[in-house]
XYZ file of C-alpha atoms in Angstrom:
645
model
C -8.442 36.131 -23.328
C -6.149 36.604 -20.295
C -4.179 34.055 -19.103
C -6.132 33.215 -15.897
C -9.180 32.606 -18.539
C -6.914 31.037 -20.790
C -5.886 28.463 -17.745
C -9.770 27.961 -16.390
C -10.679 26.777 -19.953
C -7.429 24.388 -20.716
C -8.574 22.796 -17.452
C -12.196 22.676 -17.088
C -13.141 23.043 -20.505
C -14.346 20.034 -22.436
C -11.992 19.747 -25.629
C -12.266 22.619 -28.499
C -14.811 24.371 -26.371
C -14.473 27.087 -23.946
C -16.399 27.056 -20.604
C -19.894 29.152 -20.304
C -19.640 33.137 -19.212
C -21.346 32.561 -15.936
C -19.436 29.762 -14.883
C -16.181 31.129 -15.617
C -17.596 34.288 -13.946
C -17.739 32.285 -10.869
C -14.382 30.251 -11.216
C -12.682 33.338 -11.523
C -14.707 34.662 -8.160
C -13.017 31.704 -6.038
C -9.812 31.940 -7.689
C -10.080 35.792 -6.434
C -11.389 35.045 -2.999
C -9.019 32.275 -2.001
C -5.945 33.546 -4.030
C -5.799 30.464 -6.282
C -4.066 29.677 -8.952
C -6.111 27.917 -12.203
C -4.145 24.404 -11.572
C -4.855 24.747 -7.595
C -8.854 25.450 -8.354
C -8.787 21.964 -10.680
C -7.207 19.973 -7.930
C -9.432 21.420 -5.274
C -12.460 20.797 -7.719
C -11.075 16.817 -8.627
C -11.435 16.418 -4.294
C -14.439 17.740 -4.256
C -16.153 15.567 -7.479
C -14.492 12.781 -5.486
C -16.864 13.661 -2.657
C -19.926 14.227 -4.522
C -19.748 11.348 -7.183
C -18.206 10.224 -10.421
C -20.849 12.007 -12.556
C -20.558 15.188 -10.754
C -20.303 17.508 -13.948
C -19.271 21.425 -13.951
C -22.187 23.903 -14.356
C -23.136 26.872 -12.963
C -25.529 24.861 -9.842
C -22.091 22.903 -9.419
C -20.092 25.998 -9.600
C -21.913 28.009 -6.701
C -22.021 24.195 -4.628
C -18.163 23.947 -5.185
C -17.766 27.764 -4.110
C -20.027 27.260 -1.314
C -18.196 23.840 0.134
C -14.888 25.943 -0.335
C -16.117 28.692 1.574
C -17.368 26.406 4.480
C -14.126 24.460 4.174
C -12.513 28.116 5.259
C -14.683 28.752 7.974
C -13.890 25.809 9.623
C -10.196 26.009 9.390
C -10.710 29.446 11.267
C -13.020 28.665 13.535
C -11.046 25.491 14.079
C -7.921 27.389 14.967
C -9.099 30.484 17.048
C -10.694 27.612 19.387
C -7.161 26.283 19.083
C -5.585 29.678 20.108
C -7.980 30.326 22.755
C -7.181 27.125 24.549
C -3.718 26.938 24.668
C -4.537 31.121 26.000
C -6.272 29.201 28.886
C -3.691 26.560 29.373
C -1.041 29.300 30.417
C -2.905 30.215 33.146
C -2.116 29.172 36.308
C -1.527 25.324 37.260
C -3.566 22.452 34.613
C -6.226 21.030 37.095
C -8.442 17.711 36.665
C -10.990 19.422 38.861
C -14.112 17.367 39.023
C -13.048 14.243 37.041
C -11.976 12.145 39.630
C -8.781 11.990 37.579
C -6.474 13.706 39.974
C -2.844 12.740 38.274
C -4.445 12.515 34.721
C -3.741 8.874 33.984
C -7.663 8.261 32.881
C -7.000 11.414 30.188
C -8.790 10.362 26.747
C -10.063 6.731 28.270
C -13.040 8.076 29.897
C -15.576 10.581 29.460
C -15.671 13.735 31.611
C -18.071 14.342 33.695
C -20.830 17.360 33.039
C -20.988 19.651 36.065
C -24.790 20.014 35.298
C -27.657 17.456 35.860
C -26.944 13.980 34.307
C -28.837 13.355 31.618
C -29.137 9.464 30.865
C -28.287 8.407 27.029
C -29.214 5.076 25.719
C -26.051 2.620 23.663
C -23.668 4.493 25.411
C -21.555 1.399 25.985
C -23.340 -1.515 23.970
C -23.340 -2.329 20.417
C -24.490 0.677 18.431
C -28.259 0.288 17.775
C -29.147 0.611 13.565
C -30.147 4.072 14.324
C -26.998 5.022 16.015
C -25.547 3.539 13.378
C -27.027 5.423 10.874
C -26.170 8.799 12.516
C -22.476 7.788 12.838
C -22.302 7.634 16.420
C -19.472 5.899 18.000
C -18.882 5.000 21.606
C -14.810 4.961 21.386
C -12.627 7.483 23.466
C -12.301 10.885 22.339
C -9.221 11.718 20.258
C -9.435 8.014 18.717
C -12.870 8.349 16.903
C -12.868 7.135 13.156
C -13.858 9.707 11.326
C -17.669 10.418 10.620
C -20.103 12.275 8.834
C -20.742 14.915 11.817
C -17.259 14.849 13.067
C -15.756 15.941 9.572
C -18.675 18.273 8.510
C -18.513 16.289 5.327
C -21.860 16.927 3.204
C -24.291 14.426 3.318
C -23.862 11.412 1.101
C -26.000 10.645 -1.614
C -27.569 7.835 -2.403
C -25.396 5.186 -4.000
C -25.455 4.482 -7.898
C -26.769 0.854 -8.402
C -23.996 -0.861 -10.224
C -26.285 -2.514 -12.947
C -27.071 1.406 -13.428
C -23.591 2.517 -13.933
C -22.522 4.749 -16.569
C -19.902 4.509 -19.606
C -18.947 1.033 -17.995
C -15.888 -0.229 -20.304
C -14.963 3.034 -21.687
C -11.398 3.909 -21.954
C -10.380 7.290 -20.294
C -6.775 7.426 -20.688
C -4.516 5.562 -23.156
C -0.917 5.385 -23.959
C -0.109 3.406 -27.193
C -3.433 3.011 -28.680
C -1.688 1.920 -32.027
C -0.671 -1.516 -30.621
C -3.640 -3.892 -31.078
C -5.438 -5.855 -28.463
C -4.889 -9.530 -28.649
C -7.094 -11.773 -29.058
C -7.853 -14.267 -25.900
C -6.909 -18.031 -26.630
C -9.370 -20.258 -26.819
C -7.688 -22.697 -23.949
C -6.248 -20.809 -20.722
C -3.065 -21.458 -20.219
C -1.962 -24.092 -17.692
C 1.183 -22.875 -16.954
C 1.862 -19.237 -15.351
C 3.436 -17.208 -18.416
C 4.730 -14.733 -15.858
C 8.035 -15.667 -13.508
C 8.298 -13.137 -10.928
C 11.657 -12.690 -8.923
C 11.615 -10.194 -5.593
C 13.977 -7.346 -5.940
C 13.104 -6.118 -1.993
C 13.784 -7.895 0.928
C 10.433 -8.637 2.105
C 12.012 -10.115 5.300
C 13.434 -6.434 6.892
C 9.444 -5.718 6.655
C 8.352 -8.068 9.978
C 9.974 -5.502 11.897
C 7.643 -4.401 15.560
C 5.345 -1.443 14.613
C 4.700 1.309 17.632
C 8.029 0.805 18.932
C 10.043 3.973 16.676
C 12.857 5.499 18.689
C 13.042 9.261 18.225
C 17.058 8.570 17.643
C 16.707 6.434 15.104
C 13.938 8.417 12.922
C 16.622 11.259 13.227
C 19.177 9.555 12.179
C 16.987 8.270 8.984
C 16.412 11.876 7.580
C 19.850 13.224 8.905
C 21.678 10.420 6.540
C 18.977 10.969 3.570
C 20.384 14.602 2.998
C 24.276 13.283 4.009
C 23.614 10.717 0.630
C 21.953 13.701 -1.001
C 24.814 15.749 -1.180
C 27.157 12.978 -3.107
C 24.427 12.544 -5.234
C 24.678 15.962 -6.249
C 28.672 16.224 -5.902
C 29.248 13.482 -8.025
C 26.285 14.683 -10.861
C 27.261 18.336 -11.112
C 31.175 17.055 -10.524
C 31.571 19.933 -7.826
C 34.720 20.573 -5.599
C 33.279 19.277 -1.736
C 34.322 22.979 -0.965
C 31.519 24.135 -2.841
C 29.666 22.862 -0.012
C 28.606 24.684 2.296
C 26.199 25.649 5.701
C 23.120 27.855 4.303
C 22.286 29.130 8.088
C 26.100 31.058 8.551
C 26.295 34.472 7.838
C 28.407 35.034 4.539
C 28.257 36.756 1.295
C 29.945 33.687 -0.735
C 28.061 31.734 -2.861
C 27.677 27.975 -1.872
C 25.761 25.216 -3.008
C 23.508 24.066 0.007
C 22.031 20.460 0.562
C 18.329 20.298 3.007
C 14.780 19.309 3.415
C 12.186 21.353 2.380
C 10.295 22.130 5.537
C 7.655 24.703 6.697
C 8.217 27.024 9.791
C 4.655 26.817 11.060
C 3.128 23.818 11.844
C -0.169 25.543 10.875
C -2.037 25.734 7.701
C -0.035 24.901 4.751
C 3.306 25.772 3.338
C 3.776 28.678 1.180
C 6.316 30.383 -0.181
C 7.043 32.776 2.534
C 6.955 30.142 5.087
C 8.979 27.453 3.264
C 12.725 26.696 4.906
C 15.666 24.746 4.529
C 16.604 22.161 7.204
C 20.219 21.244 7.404
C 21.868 17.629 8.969
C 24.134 17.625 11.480
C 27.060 17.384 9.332
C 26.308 20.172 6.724
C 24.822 22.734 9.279
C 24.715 21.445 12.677
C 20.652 20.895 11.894
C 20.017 24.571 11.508
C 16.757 25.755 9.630
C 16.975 28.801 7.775
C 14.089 30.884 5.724
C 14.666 30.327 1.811
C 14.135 33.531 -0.532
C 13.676 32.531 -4.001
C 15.283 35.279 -6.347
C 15.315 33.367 -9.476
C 14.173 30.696 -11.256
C 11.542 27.855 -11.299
C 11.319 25.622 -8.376
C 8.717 22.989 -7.467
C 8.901 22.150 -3.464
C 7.060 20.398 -0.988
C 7.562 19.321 2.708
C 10.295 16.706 2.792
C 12.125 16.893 -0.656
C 15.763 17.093 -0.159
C 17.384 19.911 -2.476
C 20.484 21.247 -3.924
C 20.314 25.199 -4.060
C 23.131 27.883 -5.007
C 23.084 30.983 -3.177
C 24.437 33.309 -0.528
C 23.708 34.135 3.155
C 24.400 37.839 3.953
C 22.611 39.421 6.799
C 21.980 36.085 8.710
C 18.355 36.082 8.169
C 17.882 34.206 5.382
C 19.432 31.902 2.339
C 19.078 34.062 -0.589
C 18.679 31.134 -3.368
C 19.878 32.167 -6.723
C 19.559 28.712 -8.884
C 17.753 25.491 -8.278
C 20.241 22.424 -8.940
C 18.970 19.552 -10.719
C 18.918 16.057 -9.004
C 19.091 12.904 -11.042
C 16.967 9.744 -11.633
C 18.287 6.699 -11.045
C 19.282 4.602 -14.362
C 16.925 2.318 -16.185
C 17.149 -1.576 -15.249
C 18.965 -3.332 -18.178
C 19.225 -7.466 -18.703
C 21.070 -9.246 -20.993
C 20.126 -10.297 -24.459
C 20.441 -14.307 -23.677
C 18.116 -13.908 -20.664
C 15.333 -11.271 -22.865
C 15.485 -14.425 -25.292
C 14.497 -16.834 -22.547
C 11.445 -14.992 -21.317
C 10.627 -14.109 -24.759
C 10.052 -17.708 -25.222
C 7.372 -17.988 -22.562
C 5.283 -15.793 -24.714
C 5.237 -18.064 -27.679
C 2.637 -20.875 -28.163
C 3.304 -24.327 -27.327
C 4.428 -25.153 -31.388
C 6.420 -21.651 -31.233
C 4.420 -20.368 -34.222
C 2.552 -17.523 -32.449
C 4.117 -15.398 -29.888
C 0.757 -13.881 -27.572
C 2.092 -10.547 -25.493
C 1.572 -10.105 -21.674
C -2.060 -9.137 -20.438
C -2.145 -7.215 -17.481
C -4.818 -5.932 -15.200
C -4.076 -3.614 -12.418
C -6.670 -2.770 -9.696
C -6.382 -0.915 -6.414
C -8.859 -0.515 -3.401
C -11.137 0.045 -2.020
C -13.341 -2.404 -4.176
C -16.918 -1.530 -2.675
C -19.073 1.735 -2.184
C -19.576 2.850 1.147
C -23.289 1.990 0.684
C -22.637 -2.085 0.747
C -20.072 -4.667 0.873
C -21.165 -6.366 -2.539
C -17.533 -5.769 -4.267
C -18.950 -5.749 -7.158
C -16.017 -4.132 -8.738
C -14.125 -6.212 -7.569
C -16.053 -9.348 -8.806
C -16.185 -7.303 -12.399
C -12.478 -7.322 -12.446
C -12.209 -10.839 -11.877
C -14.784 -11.398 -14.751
C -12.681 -9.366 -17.021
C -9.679 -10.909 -16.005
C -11.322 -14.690 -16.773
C -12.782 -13.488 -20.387
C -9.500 -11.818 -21.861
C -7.675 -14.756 -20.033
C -5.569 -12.357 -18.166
C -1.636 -13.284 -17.374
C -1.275 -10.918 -14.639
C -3.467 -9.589 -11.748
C -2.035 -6.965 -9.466
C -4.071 -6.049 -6.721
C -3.492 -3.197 -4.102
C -5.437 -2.664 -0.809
C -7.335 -1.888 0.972
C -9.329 -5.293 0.666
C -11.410 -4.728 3.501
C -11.102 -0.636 4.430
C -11.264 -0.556 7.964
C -12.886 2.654 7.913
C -15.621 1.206 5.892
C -19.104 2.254 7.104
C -20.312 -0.822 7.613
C -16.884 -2.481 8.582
C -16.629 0.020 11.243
C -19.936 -0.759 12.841
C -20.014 -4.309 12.309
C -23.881 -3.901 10.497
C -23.599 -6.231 7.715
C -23.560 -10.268 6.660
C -21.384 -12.408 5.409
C -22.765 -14.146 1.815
C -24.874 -17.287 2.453
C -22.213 -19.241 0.134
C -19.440 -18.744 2.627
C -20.844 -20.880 5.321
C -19.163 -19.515 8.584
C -21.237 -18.237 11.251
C -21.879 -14.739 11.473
C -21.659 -14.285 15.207
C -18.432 -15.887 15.661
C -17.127 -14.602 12.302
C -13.190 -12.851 12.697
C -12.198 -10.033 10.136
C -10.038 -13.185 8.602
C -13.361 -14.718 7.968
C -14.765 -11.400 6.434
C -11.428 -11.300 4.145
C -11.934 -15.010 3.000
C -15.739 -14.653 2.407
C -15.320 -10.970 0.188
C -11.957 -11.319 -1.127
C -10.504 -14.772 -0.848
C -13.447 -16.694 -2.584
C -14.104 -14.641 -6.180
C -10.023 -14.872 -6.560
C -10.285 -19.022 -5.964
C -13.181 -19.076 -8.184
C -10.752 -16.948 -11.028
C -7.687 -18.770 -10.215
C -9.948 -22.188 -10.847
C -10.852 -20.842 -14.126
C -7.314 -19.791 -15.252
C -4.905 -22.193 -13.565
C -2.086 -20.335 -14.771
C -2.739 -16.700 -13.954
C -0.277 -14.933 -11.170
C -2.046 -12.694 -8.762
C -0.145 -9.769 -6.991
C -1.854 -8.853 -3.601
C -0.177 -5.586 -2.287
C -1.747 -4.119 1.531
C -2.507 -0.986 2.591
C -2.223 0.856 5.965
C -6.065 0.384 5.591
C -6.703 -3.052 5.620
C -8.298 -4.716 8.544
C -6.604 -7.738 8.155
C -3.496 -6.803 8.255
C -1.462 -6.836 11.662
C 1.361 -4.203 10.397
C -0.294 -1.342 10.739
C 2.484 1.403 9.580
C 4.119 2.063 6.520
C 6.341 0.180 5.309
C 4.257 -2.598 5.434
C 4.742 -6.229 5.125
C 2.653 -8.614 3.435
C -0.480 -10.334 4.393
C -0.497 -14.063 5.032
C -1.769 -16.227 2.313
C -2.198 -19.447 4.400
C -4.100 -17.643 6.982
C -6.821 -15.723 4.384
C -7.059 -19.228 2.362
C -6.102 -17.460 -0.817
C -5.387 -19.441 -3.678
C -1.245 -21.135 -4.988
C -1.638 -18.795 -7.594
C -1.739 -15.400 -5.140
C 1.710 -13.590 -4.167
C 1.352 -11.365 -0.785
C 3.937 -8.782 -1.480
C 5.497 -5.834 0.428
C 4.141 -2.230 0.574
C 6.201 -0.745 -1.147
C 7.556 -3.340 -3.264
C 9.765 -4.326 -6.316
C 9.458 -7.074 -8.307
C 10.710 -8.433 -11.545
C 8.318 -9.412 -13.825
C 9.836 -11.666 -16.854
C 12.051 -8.960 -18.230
C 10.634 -5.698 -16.894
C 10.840 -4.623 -13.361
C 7.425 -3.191 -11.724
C 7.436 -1.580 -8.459
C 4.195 -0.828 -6.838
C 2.701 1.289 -2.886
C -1.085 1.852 -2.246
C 0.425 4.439 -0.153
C -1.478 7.508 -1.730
C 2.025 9.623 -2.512
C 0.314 12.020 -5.138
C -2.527 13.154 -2.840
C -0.401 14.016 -0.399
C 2.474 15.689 -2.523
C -0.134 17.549 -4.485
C -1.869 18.832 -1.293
C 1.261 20.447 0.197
C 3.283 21.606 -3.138
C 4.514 24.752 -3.582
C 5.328 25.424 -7.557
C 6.369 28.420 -9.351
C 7.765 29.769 -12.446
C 6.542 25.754 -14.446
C 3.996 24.842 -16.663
C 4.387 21.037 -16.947
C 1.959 18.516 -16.789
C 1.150 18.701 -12.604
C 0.598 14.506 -12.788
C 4.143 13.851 -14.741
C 5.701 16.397 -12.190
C 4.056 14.690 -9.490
C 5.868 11.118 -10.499
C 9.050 12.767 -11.018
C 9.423 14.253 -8.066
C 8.909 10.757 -7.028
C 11.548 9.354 -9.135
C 14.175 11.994 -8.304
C 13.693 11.732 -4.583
C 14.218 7.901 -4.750
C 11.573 7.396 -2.195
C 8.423 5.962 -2.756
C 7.519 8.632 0.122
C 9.145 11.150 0.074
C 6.553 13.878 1.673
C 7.794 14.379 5.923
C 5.944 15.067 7.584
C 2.521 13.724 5.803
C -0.557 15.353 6.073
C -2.142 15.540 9.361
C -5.498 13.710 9.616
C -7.475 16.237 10.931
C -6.352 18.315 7.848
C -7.685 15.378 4.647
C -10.605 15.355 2.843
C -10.222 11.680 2.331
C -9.412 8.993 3.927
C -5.748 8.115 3.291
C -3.955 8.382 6.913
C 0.084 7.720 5.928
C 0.894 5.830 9.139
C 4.747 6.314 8.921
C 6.910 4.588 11.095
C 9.933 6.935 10.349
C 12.969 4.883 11.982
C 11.793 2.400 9.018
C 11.844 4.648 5.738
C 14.778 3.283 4.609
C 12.465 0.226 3.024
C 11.156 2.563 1.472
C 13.663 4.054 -1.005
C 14.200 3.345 -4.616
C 16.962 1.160 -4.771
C 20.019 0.994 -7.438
C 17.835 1.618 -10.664
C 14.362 3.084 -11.357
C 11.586 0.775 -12.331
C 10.246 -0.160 -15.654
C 6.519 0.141 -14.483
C 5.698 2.350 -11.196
C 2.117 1.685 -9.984
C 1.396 4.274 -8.233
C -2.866 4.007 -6.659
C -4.312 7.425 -6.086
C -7.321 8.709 -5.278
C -6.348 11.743 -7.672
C -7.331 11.797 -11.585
C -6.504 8.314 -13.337
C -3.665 8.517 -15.469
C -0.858 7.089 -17.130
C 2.582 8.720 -18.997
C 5.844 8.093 -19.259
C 8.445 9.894 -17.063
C 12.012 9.963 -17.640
C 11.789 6.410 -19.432
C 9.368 5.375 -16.710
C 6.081 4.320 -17.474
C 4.080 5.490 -14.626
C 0.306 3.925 -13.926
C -2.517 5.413 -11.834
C -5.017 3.042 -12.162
C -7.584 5.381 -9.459
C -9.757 3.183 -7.538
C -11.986 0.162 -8.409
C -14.366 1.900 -6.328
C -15.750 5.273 -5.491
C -17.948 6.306 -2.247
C -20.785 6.385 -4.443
C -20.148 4.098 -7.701
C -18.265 2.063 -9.876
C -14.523 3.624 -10.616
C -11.176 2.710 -13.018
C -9.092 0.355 -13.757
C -6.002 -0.231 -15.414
C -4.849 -2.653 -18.923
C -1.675 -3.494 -20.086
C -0.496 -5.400 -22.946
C 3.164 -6.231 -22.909
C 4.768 -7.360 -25.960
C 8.079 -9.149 -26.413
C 11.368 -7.233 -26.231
C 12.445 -7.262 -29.796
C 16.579 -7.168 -29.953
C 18.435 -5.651 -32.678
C 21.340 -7.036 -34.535
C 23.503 -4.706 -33.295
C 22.674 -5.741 -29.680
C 23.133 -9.375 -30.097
C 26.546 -9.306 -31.287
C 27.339 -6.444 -28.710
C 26.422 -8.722 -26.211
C 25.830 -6.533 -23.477
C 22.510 -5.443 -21.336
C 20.366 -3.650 -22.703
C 17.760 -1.282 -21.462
C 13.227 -2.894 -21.459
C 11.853 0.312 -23.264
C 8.482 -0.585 -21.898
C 7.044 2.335 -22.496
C 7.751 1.476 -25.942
C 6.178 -2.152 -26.272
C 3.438 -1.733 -24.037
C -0.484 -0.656 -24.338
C -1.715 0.964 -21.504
C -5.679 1.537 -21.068
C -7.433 3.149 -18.306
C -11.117 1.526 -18.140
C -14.291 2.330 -16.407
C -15.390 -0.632 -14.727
């Protein structure tokens, strides 16, 4: 078989079987029209199974859907930008006019409507709450420009029923596993009283209540001008290279230099490629110069935003001839010391010391409903699960309550009967504390000792930060229970001995959806996460993908002049949690153990969630008389399940 076949049947292929003649025959047809690549057809076909369902299986019916949606996908795009080209054609003609508006200086642009020139024909809910059968065909009555997306304005195709939860397939089966050799524990017959977690903040949460909307163009410049600045030390002091080797990629000169940038694109249309990929320079290293990268040799793996080291030469002026890649390194591993291992060690043990019961984790991430309902029934499952295994640790990420929700978004639903607030004077606090705030009192009642994590997202409708980074939500005001932590998004924390860092910001879609690979073979997931790690960001994609441009709903919301919070600080975490609407996984990355738990909830069913069991860090002789830190190896001591709910 050839290796494109070879590549089609690693991927889609269930294991020790190869994929049937006609189906390949028409894999191989898109991967010919569209001028894919194997790995770029799977991640094209895991988008659109997130679209169609969970049990959306690969067959030749699916096949000719999947090259169907692709093709329509393409016509859009072009159709999309010749009306694009064809306007701004218009635009250059003669002076912009407001004629017949009313709107003579253009203040009233995008609030109101503009008036048709024909006869006026009279529509009904134009201005009043959307009747059920506007709501059912997704029509909206905000300004133009600031519509949340809908069914007609995406061209999505049409949803399908949802699958009754009771009905759910495969519920409790494991998916993904690391360390299946280390046992599940047993759950005591008592819950513990006392939290068996102690969590210590390694972020300051308090640079987070900064003003959102109110970024200075100065001061987001300045942001990615010092990011490559640090960039290049980083790769002086790894490589231990003379600063002369330095050197500005945009001047003419046939030396070779090593040159320090950001990945860009020089189009702002379509996506980057190869031949469209450049390097942007800061002010100090190249006065801010771009300059076209040609990639002679070796492996690279780029996307818009990642800061680079490349070796190379710039002869004609036209463009930086890169000859070799230069590595850049992950931050070190946290280490503690042996005395303090010992002491939270001990809170593992049983109250005579004869047992020692390791940590149980469960890690969830939004959105926690279909788009059918707002049951949260996966959400309520977790919190079952969590109360029989008597669960140490809950870490939740938003969004709680998506505010592009269906039903959120058009206000057609009702609060439970148990929650006893009024539905017509009912606030989206009230909607948090009725479908969120309630089923985690109810578990934190049952265990009295558990420690919840709540983490937001740019998503939630609760939350007043509405740009990443993000602080936390307000306990007090959603009447969550003592035993809930609102944390930072992105944020580090210490947990016991290991250090877990965690952002619902969707990083993998977005770096997977713009990356630009060649010459590798490595697992596309662990790459993903490396990237990650290496970039010490936990976003390191600029710009993000434009709205307009996403199959799924994960806007990025950056406030720029605030991406500092954002970096990876001083060592890399011992867990990275990273939610994603991409395939569920977890490996281990340069000593990292790195979790996608997927979400607790699909459009159209039930989805994954994510298990840990953390046993104690067992020390050496040799370490205890050394006396000196030593490194978790969590990936080492810890089980790590990824569940169907």
């Amino acid at each position: 078989m050839d290796d494109q076949t070879n590549g089609i049947n690693e991927l889609f292929a269930a294991p020790n079987t190869t994929i049937e003649r006609d189906v390949l025959g028409e894999l191989k047809s898109i991967l010919r029209i569209h001028s894919l690549s194997p790995q770029e057809l799977f991640f094209k076909w895991e988008a659109y199974s997130l679209k169609m369902g969970s049990d959306t299986l690969m067959n030749y019916k699916t096949a000719r859907d999947f090259k169907k949606d692709l093709q329509d996908a393409l016509e859009r795009e072009s159709r999309a930008k010749a009306h694009m080209q064809s306007a701004q054609k218009r635009g250059t003609n003669g002076t912009p006019r407001n004629a017949a508006t009313g709107d003579v200086f253009g203040v009233l642009d995008g609030l109101v409507g503009t008036p048709s020139r024909g006869p006026v024909m009279k529509r009904r809910n134009d201005f009043g709450t959307p009747s059920a059968k506007a709501s059912k065909l997704n029509n909206t009555s905000s300004p133009a420009g600031d519509k949340t997306p809908t069914l007609g304005a995406t061209h999505e195709a049409p949803q399908l029923g949802a699958i009754p939860f009771a009905e759910r397939q495969n519920a409790g089966q494991i998916v993904e596993q690391l360390n299946g050799h280390i046992e599940l524990p047993t759950a005591p017959s008592s819950a513990p009283v006392e939290p068996r977690v102690k969590l210590k903040a390694n972020t300051d949460m308090g640079k987070f209540g900064y003003r959102p909307m109110a970024m200075k163009l100065s001061e987001a410049s300045e942001f990615l001008d010092e990011r490559i600045d640090e960039f290049v030390d980083i790769v002086q002091k790894h490589h231990q290279l003379e600063y002369s080797a330095f050197g500005n990629p945009a001047a003419m000169s046939p030396a070779q230099i090593v040159a320090v940038g950001r990945i860009a694109s020089d189009t702002s249309e379509g996506r980057m490629n190869a031949a469209s990929m450049v390097l942007e320079t800061s002010r100090r290293m190249g006065a801010g110069l771009r300059v076209p990268l040609r990639m002679e040799k070796g492996a690279y793996d780029f996307f818009p935003g990642k800061i680079v080291a490349v070796r190379g030469n710039n002869p004609s002026g036209e463009y930086f001839s890169v000859t070799e890649v230069l590595s850049v390194p992950s931050l070190l591993l946290p280490a503690t010391a042996p005395t303090a291992i010992d002491v939270h060690n001990e809170r593992l043990q049983s109250d005579d010391g004869t047992e020692t019961r390791p940590l149980n984790i469960l890690i969830g991430a939004g959105p926690y409903t279909t788009d059918s309902d707002l049951s949260f029934d996966s959400l309520h499952e977790l919190c079952s699960q969590a109360a029989e295994t008597k669960v140490d640790l809950l870490i939740l990420s938003g969004p709680f309550i998506d505010i592009e929700h269906p039903k959120v978004a058009s206000g057609d639903f009702s609060l439970p009967p148990d929650s006893k607030i009024d539905s017509s004077t009912a606030t989206l606090t009230d909607v948090f504390r009725a479908f969120i705030s309630q089923p985690l009192s109810r578990l934190a009642q049952t265990l009295p000792g558990i420690t919840i994590i709540l983490v937001p997202s740019v998503h939630d409708a609760v939350s007043k930060h509405i740009s990443w980074p993000q602080d936390r939500l307000n306990r007090k005001e959603l009447g969550l229970p003592r035993q809930a932590t609102c944390v930072t998004n992105p944020m580090t924390v210490s947990c016991n001995d290991f250090m877990t860092a965690v952002s619902s910001q969707d990083v993998l879609f977005e770096m997977q959806r713009q990356r630009v690979v060649s010459g590798l073979n490595s697992d596309a997931l662990a790459s993903l996460a490396r990237n990650l790690l290496t970039q010490r960001h936990y976003f390191p994609v600029f710009p993000p993908l434009p709205r307009d441009e996403k199959a799924l709903t994960v806007g990025a919301s950056l406030d720029v002049a605030y991406l500092k919070l954002g970096e990876i600080l001083n060592v890399s975490p011992d867990l990275l949690i990273l939610p994603s609407v991409l395939t569920p996984f977890v490996k281990v990355v340069d000593g990292v153990l790195v979790v996608n738990p997927g979400t607790a909830s699909k459009k159209r069913g039930a989805g994954t969630y994510a298990r840990l069991i953390v046993g104690p860090r067992e020390l050496t002789e040799d370490e205890r008389e050394k006396d000196e830190e030593v490194d978790h190896q969590l990936f080492n001591r810890a089980r790590c399940d990824i569940i169907r709910i």
